[in-house]
Amino acid sequence: MAAATDDAGDSNEMIRVVSSDGEHFEMPEAAANLSLVLRHMIEDDCADAAGIPLAVVAAKPLAKIVDYCTKHAAKSSGLTIEEAEELKRFDAEFIEVDTDMLYDLLVAADFMGVEGLSKLAVQRTADLIKGKTPEQNRETFGIVNDFTPEEEEEICKENEWAFQITKPPSRLC
Amino acid sequence: MAVKRCADIAVSARPRKVMRVVINSWSRFLPPYIPDDVMFSILSWLPSKSLIRFKSVCKAWHATISSSRFINAHLKCSKQRPSILMVPGAFEKQKNGNNIAFLMSLYKYQDTNIMHLQDFPQGICKWIRPVHCNGLVLISTRKHEMMICNPSTREIVSLPKGSRSLCDGMGIGFGFDPHSNKYKVARAFYQRDDDTSRHACKFEVLTLGSTAWRQTEDPPYPIDSRTLALEIWTCSVGQNPEWTRCCTVQIPPDLVIKHSIERHPLVVFHERRLLLASYKVYRYDTRTCKMEKIASTFQDFTCYDSRNSQYRTFLKKEVMDFHLFNYAESLVPIREF
């Protein structure tokens, strides 16, 4: 308990976590603290040598999350402009993943309460779907259209302009 | 599972356990399941146009996107993505060279892209510079006609006419009052003072959703457009508003447009700085009292021609007036206030 509540600079201690499929990972305590769930577990003294079990996070996304937290924990306070830009570049590259991994990260980051990563994955998903049609979104998210054809037509008719996805040829600069 | 999710709007009460089962099995058997709070966040980061389109995805999305909780969350995200609204205006000319209408268009400038948002095909005559708040834009004319539009949803609502003014109305404000949770339009106008028979500057306020203007305390200083210096005054909020003078700014001569009537530059507050813009853009720091010129990249602009559905480029000379201001697109509805 004392170790966990000591000053925050004591981040040399490694925290072990276990994925749903039984793989073990290690990260500095400062990195683990970026996850709300892990921080609470550490505060409650649940971080032991056996590792904190994460029942809903598989090894593949967990490896990514450990990477993310380790990188961000190392550069958390007093960033110079260059360091902030480097971290931004890291984020941009980090989130260049296939859709399966993106879904995993979305759900896992939300579950583990890693705020920065949640936002990153959410914004990336929004970027990917913003130009899609409603039907494409239903497919992507496995949603069944529960509107009657009449209801759907009415909604589309109300805002016809929003369904024209092609951009007008107006580049001004 | 997905079917059930769609029909069920208040899913936040769903037990975590159900979600886990789905997560573990989706990769092989089911389409991905995304928790509702995560889906809410994803939608919050989408542009308004996509959201209006996605209302037709399913009933749950429709209900979410239409809710005031979502509209606020979306506005908050929108404010984190800086954009500028550009409003070029130009006369539409007949073949004989006479002006027939003054066209106004709205464009959004974001991430070096310029997107066309909305036109006013009938033309808006003699408009005064628009004022923006939370994605809503107040447009008014010299004839004291006013409307509020939301370029992201294309909703337009006309406002009741204010008190008659002896001069062309120039002093107009529009903002959100967090105390009453309402949007308010403020307007300065001129009346003849019965005792002195001189023009007196008056002040009135319209709360969106109400039908009548309400006169308030007179401003301490007449609001006039033909000046080469700006006086910045602030007014406190509350029962007895008090006016305080902040600073006086000398307007550089190349910012005053010499037309039949002189027009002062657009003045925008940005934190502790003032932006002054007409054809040129200046920045004024209210703390250091320093004025500096900003290089402007907007050389010419396009305007939508509704008759042949084409975009025409106007040369700088043809654009009679041009405004730009910080803009955060939103889904804020006008009629509900």
Short mmCIF file of N, CA and C in Angstrom, two decimals, chain B residues 117-248:
data_model
loop_
_atom_site.label_atom_id
_atom_site.label_comp_id
_atom_site.label_asym_id
_atom_site.label_seq_id
_atom_site.Cartn_x
_atom_site.Cartn_y
_atom_site.Cartn_z
N LEU B 117 -21.05 25.96 -47.71
CA LEU B 117 -22.09 25.56 -46.76
C LEU B 117 -23.49 25.93 -47.24
N GLN B 118 -23.68 27.16 -47.61
CA GLN B 118 -25.05 27.61 -47.88
C GLN B 118 -25.04 28.87 -48.73
N ASP B 119 -26.10 29.00 -49.54
CA ASP B 119 -26.29 30.22 -50.31
C ASP B 119 -27.62 30.84 -49.95
N PHE B 120 -27.77 32.08 -50.27
CA PHE B 120 -29.07 32.73 -50.14
C PHE B 120 -29.45 33.16 -51.55
N PRO B 121 -30.08 32.25 -52.30
CA PRO B 121 -30.26 32.45 -53.73
C PRO B 121 -31.07 33.69 -54.07
N GLN B 122 -32.00 34.09 -53.21
CA GLN B 122 -32.79 35.28 -53.51
C GLN B 122 -31.96 36.55 -53.30
N GLY B 123 -30.84 36.39 -52.69
CA GLY B 123 -30.02 37.54 -52.42
C GLY B 123 -30.47 38.23 -51.14
N ILE B 124 -29.52 38.75 -50.41
CA ILE B 124 -29.86 39.50 -49.20
C ILE B 124 -29.34 40.90 -49.41
N CYS B 125 -30.25 41.85 -49.34
CA CYS B 125 -29.88 43.20 -49.71
C CYS B 125 -29.26 43.95 -48.53
N LYS B 126 -28.18 44.60 -48.80
CA LYS B 126 -27.56 45.49 -47.82
C LYS B 126 -27.45 44.85 -46.44
N TRP B 127 -26.69 43.79 -46.38
CA TRP B 127 -26.56 43.10 -45.11
C TRP B 127 -25.41 43.68 -44.30
N ILE B 128 -25.59 43.54 -43.03
CA ILE B 128 -24.56 43.96 -42.08
C ILE B 128 -23.78 42.71 -41.71
N ARG B 129 -22.57 42.90 -41.31
CA ARG B 129 -21.72 41.75 -41.02
C ARG B 129 -22.36 40.77 -40.05
N PRO B 130 -22.38 39.48 -40.42
CA PRO B 130 -23.00 38.46 -39.57
C PRO B 130 -22.26 38.27 -38.24
N VAL B 131 -22.99 37.83 -37.25
CA VAL B 131 -22.42 37.56 -35.93
C VAL B 131 -22.65 36.09 -35.60
N HIS B 132 -21.65 35.46 -35.01
CA HIS B 132 -21.71 34.01 -34.81
C HIS B 132 -21.69 33.62 -33.33
N CYS B 133 -22.46 32.61 -33.00
CA CYS B 133 -22.40 32.03 -31.66
C CYS B 133 -22.84 30.57 -31.72
N ASN B 134 -22.00 29.67 -31.24
CA ASN B 134 -22.33 28.24 -31.17
C ASN B 134 -22.91 27.66 -32.46
N GLY B 135 -22.38 28.05 -33.58
CA GLY B 135 -22.83 27.48 -34.85
C GLY B 135 -24.02 28.21 -35.44
N LEU B 136 -24.60 29.16 -34.69
CA LEU B 136 -25.71 29.96 -35.22
C LEU B 136 -25.16 31.30 -35.72
N VAL B 137 -25.70 31.75 -36.84
CA VAL B 137 -25.21 32.99 -37.41
C VAL B 137 -26.38 33.98 -37.52
N LEU B 138 -26.16 35.17 -36.94
CA LEU B 138 -27.18 36.23 -37.04
C LEU B 138 -26.87 37.08 -38.26
N ILE B 139 -27.83 37.14 -39.16
CA ILE B 139 -27.67 37.95 -40.37
C ILE B 139 -28.70 39.07 -40.31
N SER B 140 -28.25 40.29 -40.54
CA SER B 140 -29.21 41.39 -40.50
C SER B 140 -28.94 42.36 -41.64
N THR B 141 -29.97 43.08 -42.02
CA THR B 141 -29.83 44.03 -43.11
C THR B 141 -29.91 45.44 -42.57
N ARG B 142 -29.56 46.39 -43.41
CA ARG B 142 -29.65 47.79 -43.01
C ARG B 142 -31.08 48.21 -42.75
N LYS B 143 -32.01 47.44 -43.32
CA LYS B 143 -33.42 47.77 -43.10
C LYS B 143 -33.94 47.12 -41.82
N HIS B 144 -33.03 46.65 -41.00
CA HIS B 144 -33.36 46.08 -39.70
C HIS B 144 -34.13 44.77 -39.79
N GLU B 145 -34.01 44.08 -40.91
CA GLU B 145 -34.56 42.72 -40.96
C GLU B 145 -33.47 41.80 -40.43
N MET B 146 -33.89 40.86 -39.62
CA MET B 146 -32.89 39.96 -39.03
C MET B 146 -33.31 38.53 -39.15
N MET B 147 -32.33 37.67 -39.35
CA MET B 147 -32.62 36.24 -39.32
C MET B 147 -31.46 35.51 -38.68
N ILE B 148 -31.78 34.33 -38.18
CA ILE B 148 -30.72 33.50 -37.62
C ILE B 148 -30.68 32.24 -38.45
N CYS B 149 -29.48 31.85 -38.88
CA CYS B 149 -29.41 30.60 -39.62
C CYS B 149 -28.34 29.72 -39.01
N ASN B 150 -28.54 28.43 -39.20
CA ASN B 150 -27.51 27.48 -38.82
C ASN B 150 -27.03 26.84 -40.13
N PRO B 151 -25.87 27.27 -40.64
CA PRO B 151 -25.42 26.79 -41.94
C PRO B 151 -25.20 25.27 -41.96
N SER B 152 -24.99 24.66 -40.79
CA SER B 152 -24.73 23.22 -40.77
C SER B 152 -26.00 22.40 -40.88
N THR B 153 -27.14 22.98 -40.49
CA THR B 153 -28.39 22.26 -40.64
C THR B 153 -29.29 22.93 -41.68
N ARG B 154 -28.86 24.09 -42.15
CA ARG B 154 -29.58 24.90 -43.14
C ARG B 154 -30.93 25.41 -42.63
N GLU B 155 -31.06 25.50 -41.32
CA GLU B 155 -32.29 26.06 -40.75
C GLU B 155 -32.17 27.59 -40.75
N ILE B 156 -33.24 28.25 -41.16
CA ILE B 156 -33.26 29.72 -41.15
C ILE B 156 -34.54 30.18 -40.47
N VAL B 157 -34.43 31.11 -39.52
CA VAL B 157 -35.61 31.64 -38.84
C VAL B 157 -35.54 33.18 -38.85
N SER B 158 -36.63 33.82 -39.26
CA SER B 158 -36.68 35.28 -39.25
C SER B 158 -37.03 35.76 -37.85
N LEU B 159 -36.45 36.89 -37.44
CA LEU B 159 -36.72 37.42 -36.10
C LEU B 159 -37.73 38.56 -36.20
N PRO B 160 -38.47 38.80 -35.11
CA PRO B 160 -39.38 39.94 -35.11
C PRO B 160 -38.60 41.24 -35.28
N LYS B 161 -39.23 42.20 -35.89
CA LYS B 161 -38.56 43.46 -36.18
C LYS B 161 -38.34 44.27 -34.89
N GLY B 162 -37.19 44.91 -34.80
CA GLY B 162 -36.88 45.71 -33.62
C GLY B 162 -37.47 47.11 -33.74
N SER B 163 -37.16 47.96 -32.75
CA SER B 163 -37.66 49.34 -32.77
C SER B 163 -37.10 50.08 -33.97
N ARG B 164 -37.90 51.04 -34.46
CA ARG B 164 -37.46 51.85 -35.59
C ARG B 164 -36.25 52.68 -35.19
N SER B 165 -35.30 52.76 -36.09
CA SER B 165 -34.10 53.53 -35.78
C SER B 165 -33.95 54.65 -36.79
N LEU B 166 -33.42 55.78 -36.30
CA LEU B 166 -33.23 56.93 -37.19
C LEU B 166 -31.98 56.76 -38.04
N CYS B 167 -31.08 55.87 -37.64
CA CYS B 167 -29.88 55.62 -38.41
C CYS B 167 -29.83 54.14 -38.79
N ASP B 168 -29.01 53.83 -39.78
CA ASP B 168 -28.80 52.43 -40.13
C ASP B 168 -28.21 51.70 -38.94
N GLY B 169 -28.79 50.58 -38.61
CA GLY B 169 -28.33 49.84 -37.45
C GLY B 169 -26.99 49.18 -37.69
N MET B 170 -26.03 49.47 -36.87
CA MET B 170 -24.73 48.83 -37.02
C MET B 170 -24.35 48.05 -35.76
N GLY B 171 -24.82 48.48 -34.63
CA GLY B 171 -24.41 47.84 -33.39
C GLY B 171 -25.30 46.66 -33.06
N ILE B 172 -24.80 45.46 -33.41
CA ILE B 172 -25.61 44.27 -33.18
C ILE B 172 -24.77 43.19 -32.51
N GLY B 173 -25.33 42.56 -31.51
CA GLY B 173 -24.61 41.50 -30.83
C GLY B 173 -25.48 40.26 -30.73
N PHE B 174 -24.84 39.12 -30.63
CA PHE B 174 -25.58 37.86 -30.55
C PHE B 174 -24.76 36.90 -29.70
N GLY B 175 -25.40 36.32 -28.69
CA GLY B 175 -24.62 35.43 -27.83
C GLY B 175 -25.50 34.49 -27.02
N PHE B 176 -24.84 33.60 -26.31
CA PHE B 176 -25.52 32.62 -25.47
C PHE B 176 -25.39 33.06 -24.02
N ASP B 177 -26.51 33.11 -23.32
CA ASP B 177 -26.49 33.49 -21.92
C ASP B 177 -26.61 32.23 -21.06
N PRO B 178 -25.50 31.81 -20.43
CA PRO B 178 -25.54 30.56 -19.67
C PRO B 178 -26.44 30.63 -18.45
N HIS B 179 -26.74 31.86 -17.96
CA HIS B 179 -27.61 31.99 -16.78
C HIS B 179 -29.03 31.54 -17.09
N SER B 180 -29.54 32.00 -18.25
CA SER B 180 -30.92 31.65 -18.59
C SER B 180 -30.96 30.51 -19.59
N ASN B 181 -29.76 30.05 -20.06
CA ASN B 181 -29.69 28.96 -21.03
C ASN B 181 -30.39 29.34 -22.34
N LYS B 182 -30.28 30.63 -22.69
CA LYS B 182 -30.98 31.12 -23.89
C LYS B 182 -30.01 31.89 -24.78
N TYR B 183 -30.37 31.95 -26.04
CA TYR B 183 -29.62 32.80 -26.97
C TYR B 183 -30.27 34.17 -27.02
N LYS B 184 -29.44 35.22 -27.07
CA LYS B 184 -29.98 36.58 -27.06
C LYS B 184 -29.35 37.43 -28.15
N VAL B 185 -30.19 38.27 -28.73
CA VAL B 185 -29.73 39.23 -29.73
C VAL B 185 -29.81 40.60 -29.09
N ALA B 186 -28.73 41.38 -29.18
CA ALA B 186 -28.72 42.73 -28.61
C ALA B 186 -28.55 43.72 -29.75
N ARG B 187 -29.18 44.87 -29.64
CA ARG B 187 -29.19 45.79 -30.77
C ARG B 187 -29.20 47.23 -30.27
N ALA B 188 -28.33 48.05 -30.87
CA ALA B 188 -28.35 49.49 -30.56
C ALA B 188 -29.14 50.19 -31.66
N PHE B 189 -29.91 51.19 -31.30
CA PHE B 189 -30.65 51.95 -32.31
C PHE B 189 -30.78 53.40 -31.85
N TYR B 190 -31.18 54.26 -32.79
CA TYR B 190 -31.23 55.70 -32.48
C TYR B 190 -32.65 56.22 -32.47
N GLN B 191 -32.97 56.99 -31.45
CA GLN B 191 -34.27 57.65 -31.36
C GLN B 191 -34.05 59.12 -31.05
N ARG B 192 -35.05 59.94 -31.40
CA ARG B 192 -34.92 61.36 -31.08
C ARG B 192 -35.30 61.57 -29.62
N ASP B 193 -34.42 62.23 -28.91
CA ASP B 193 -34.71 62.53 -27.51
C ASP B 193 -35.66 63.72 -27.44
N ASP B 194 -36.80 63.55 -26.79
CA ASP B 194 -37.84 64.59 -26.78
C ASP B 194 -37.35 65.89 -26.14
N ASP B 195 -36.55 65.78 -25.07
CA ASP B 195 -36.11 66.99 -24.36
C ASP B 195 -35.08 67.78 -25.16
N THR B 196 -34.09 67.09 -25.68
CA THR B 196 -33.00 67.81 -26.34
C THR B 196 -33.16 67.82 -27.85
N SER B 197 -34.12 67.05 -28.37
CA SER B 197 -34.34 66.80 -29.80
C SER B 197 -33.05 66.41 -30.53
N ARG B 198 -32.17 65.72 -29.82
CA ARG B 198 -30.97 65.14 -30.45
C ARG B 198 -31.14 63.64 -30.54
N HIS B 199 -30.33 63.01 -31.37
CA HIS B 199 -30.38 61.56 -31.48
C HIS B 199 -29.84 60.91 -30.21
N ALA B 200 -30.60 59.97 -29.71
CA ALA B 200 -30.13 59.27 -28.50
C ALA B 200 -29.97 57.78 -28.84
N CYS B 201 -28.88 57.21 -28.37
CA CYS B 201 -28.60 55.80 -28.64
C CYS B 201 -29.31 54.93 -27.60
N LYS B 202 -30.12 54.00 -28.09
CA LYS B 202 -30.87 53.12 -27.19
C LYS B 202 -30.42 51.68 -27.40
N PHE B 203 -30.89 50.83 -26.52
CA PHE B 203 -30.40 49.46 -26.54
C PHE B 203 -31.56 48.52 -26.26
N GLU B 204 -31.67 47.45 -27.06
CA GLU B 204 -32.74 46.48 -26.78
C GLU B 204 -32.26 45.05 -27.00
N VAL B 205 -32.97 44.11 -26.36
CA VAL B 205 -32.54 42.72 -26.35
C VAL B 205 -33.71 41.83 -26.74
N LEU B 206 -33.43 40.82 -27.57
CA LEU B 206 -34.45 39.83 -27.91
C LEU B 206 -33.94 38.45 -27.48
N THR B 207 -34.75 37.77 -26.67
CA THR B 207 -34.40 36.41 -26.29
C THR B 207 -35.00 35.46 -27.31
N LEU B 208 -34.18 34.58 -27.88
CA LEU B 208 -34.71 33.65 -28.89
C LEU B 208 -35.81 32.81 -28.27
N GLY B 209 -36.92 32.71 -28.97
CA GLY B 209 -38.06 31.98 -28.45
C GLY B 209 -39.15 32.93 -27.99
N SER B 210 -38.77 34.17 -27.67
CA SER B 210 -39.80 35.15 -27.30
C SER B 210 -40.12 35.97 -28.53
N THR B 211 -41.21 36.72 -28.49
CA THR B 211 -41.66 37.40 -29.69
C THR B 211 -41.40 38.90 -29.65
N ALA B 212 -40.97 39.43 -28.50
CA ALA B 212 -40.84 40.88 -28.40
C ALA B 212 -39.45 41.30 -27.93
N TRP B 213 -39.01 42.45 -28.43
CA TRP B 213 -37.76 43.04 -27.97
C TRP B 213 -37.98 43.72 -26.63
N ARG B 214 -36.94 43.71 -25.80
CA ARG B 214 -37.06 44.30 -24.47
C ARG B 214 -35.99 45.38 -24.36
N GLN B 215 -36.43 46.60 -24.06
CA GLN B 215 -35.46 47.69 -23.97
C GLN B 215 -34.72 47.64 -22.64
N THR B 216 -33.40 47.87 -22.68
CA THR B 216 -32.59 47.83 -21.45
C THR B 216 -31.86 49.17 -21.29
N GLU B 217 -30.94 49.20 -20.37
CA GLU B 217 -30.22 50.45 -20.09
C GLU B 217 -29.52 50.97 -21.35
N ASP B 218 -29.52 52.28 -21.54
CA ASP B 218 -28.86 52.86 -22.71
C ASP B 218 -27.36 52.63 -22.63
N PRO B 219 -26.73 52.46 -23.79
CA PRO B 219 -25.26 52.34 -23.76
C PRO B 219 -24.65 53.68 -23.36
N PRO B 220 -23.47 53.67 -22.74
CA PRO B 220 -22.88 54.91 -22.22
C PRO B 220 -22.29 55.77 -23.33
N TYR B 221 -22.24 55.24 -24.54
CA TYR B 221 -21.52 55.91 -25.60
C TYR B 221 -22.26 55.60 -26.89
N PRO B 222 -22.51 56.57 -27.76
CA PRO B 222 -23.24 56.24 -28.99
C PRO B 222 -22.47 55.24 -29.85
N ILE B 223 -23.20 54.30 -30.45
CA ILE B 223 -22.55 53.31 -31.30
C ILE B 223 -22.64 53.80 -32.74
N ASP B 224 -21.48 54.11 -33.31
CA ASP B 224 -21.43 54.79 -34.59
C ASP B 224 -20.47 54.05 -35.51
N SER B 225 -20.81 53.99 -36.80
CA SER B 225 -19.95 53.26 -37.72
C SER B 225 -18.88 54.13 -38.34
N ARG B 226 -19.10 55.45 -38.34
CA ARG B 226 -18.15 56.29 -39.07
C ARG B 226 -17.09 56.85 -38.14
N THR B 227 -16.26 55.98 -37.70
CA THR B 227 -15.24 56.42 -36.77
C THR B 227 -13.91 55.78 -37.13
N LEU B 228 -12.82 56.41 -36.77
CA LEU B 228 -11.50 55.86 -37.05
C LEU B 228 -10.86 55.32 -35.78
N ALA B 229 -11.63 55.33 -34.71
CA ALA B 229 -11.13 54.73 -33.48
C ALA B 229 -12.23 53.87 -32.88
N LEU B 230 -11.85 52.79 -32.28
CA LEU B 230 -12.82 51.91 -31.65
C LEU B 230 -12.71 52.07 -30.15
N GLU B 231 -13.84 52.14 -29.50
CA GLU B 231 -13.81 52.09 -28.05
C GLU B 231 -14.37 50.75 -27.64
N ILE B 232 -13.64 50.03 -26.88
CA ILE B 232 -14.11 48.72 -26.45
C ILE B 232 -14.68 48.85 -25.04
N TRP B 233 -15.96 48.59 -24.91
CA TRP B 233 -16.64 48.62 -23.63
C TRP B 233 -17.14 47.24 -23.30
N THR B 234 -17.16 46.89 -22.05
CA THR B 234 -17.78 45.62 -21.67
C THR B 234 -18.96 45.92 -20.75
N CYS B 235 -19.90 45.00 -20.76
CA CYS B 235 -21.08 45.17 -19.92
C CYS B 235 -21.22 43.94 -19.02
N SER B 236 -21.39 44.18 -17.73
CA SER B 236 -21.50 43.06 -16.81
C SER B 236 -22.89 42.42 -16.92
N VAL B 237 -22.96 41.15 -16.49
CA VAL B 237 -24.23 40.43 -16.53
C VAL B 237 -24.93 40.60 -15.18
N GLY B 238 -26.23 40.69 -15.19
CA GLY B 238 -26.93 40.74 -13.91
C GLY B 238 -28.10 41.69 -13.95
N GLN B 239 -28.67 41.96 -12.78
CA GLN B 239 -29.85 42.80 -12.68
C GLN B 239 -29.56 44.23 -13.14
N ASN B 240 -28.44 44.81 -12.65
CA ASN B 240 -28.08 46.17 -13.01
C ASN B 240 -26.77 46.18 -13.79
N PRO B 241 -26.86 45.96 -15.11
CA PRO B 241 -25.62 45.86 -15.88
C PRO B 241 -24.83 47.17 -15.83
N GLU B 242 -23.52 47.04 -15.72
CA GLU B 242 -22.66 48.23 -15.68
C GLU B 242 -21.69 48.19 -16.84
N TRP B 243 -21.48 49.35 -17.45
CA TRP B 243 -20.57 49.43 -18.58
C TRP B 243 -19.20 49.89 -18.11
N THR B 244 -18.16 49.24 -18.64
CA THR B 244 -16.80 49.62 -18.29
C THR B 244 -15.99 49.79 -19.59
N ARG B 245 -15.17 50.83 -19.63
CA ARG B 245 -14.35 51.02 -20.82
C ARG B 245 -13.07 50.20 -20.71
N CYS B 246 -12.75 49.45 -21.78
CA CYS B 246 -11.53 48.62 -21.78
C CYS B 246 -10.37 49.36 -22.41
N CYS B 247 -10.53 49.75 -23.66
CA CYS B 247 -9.42 50.40 -24.35
C CYS B 247 -9.93 51.13 -25.59
N THR B 248 -9.07 51.93 -26.17
CA THR B 248 -9.38 52.62 -27.42
C THR B 248 -8.38 52.15 -28.47
#
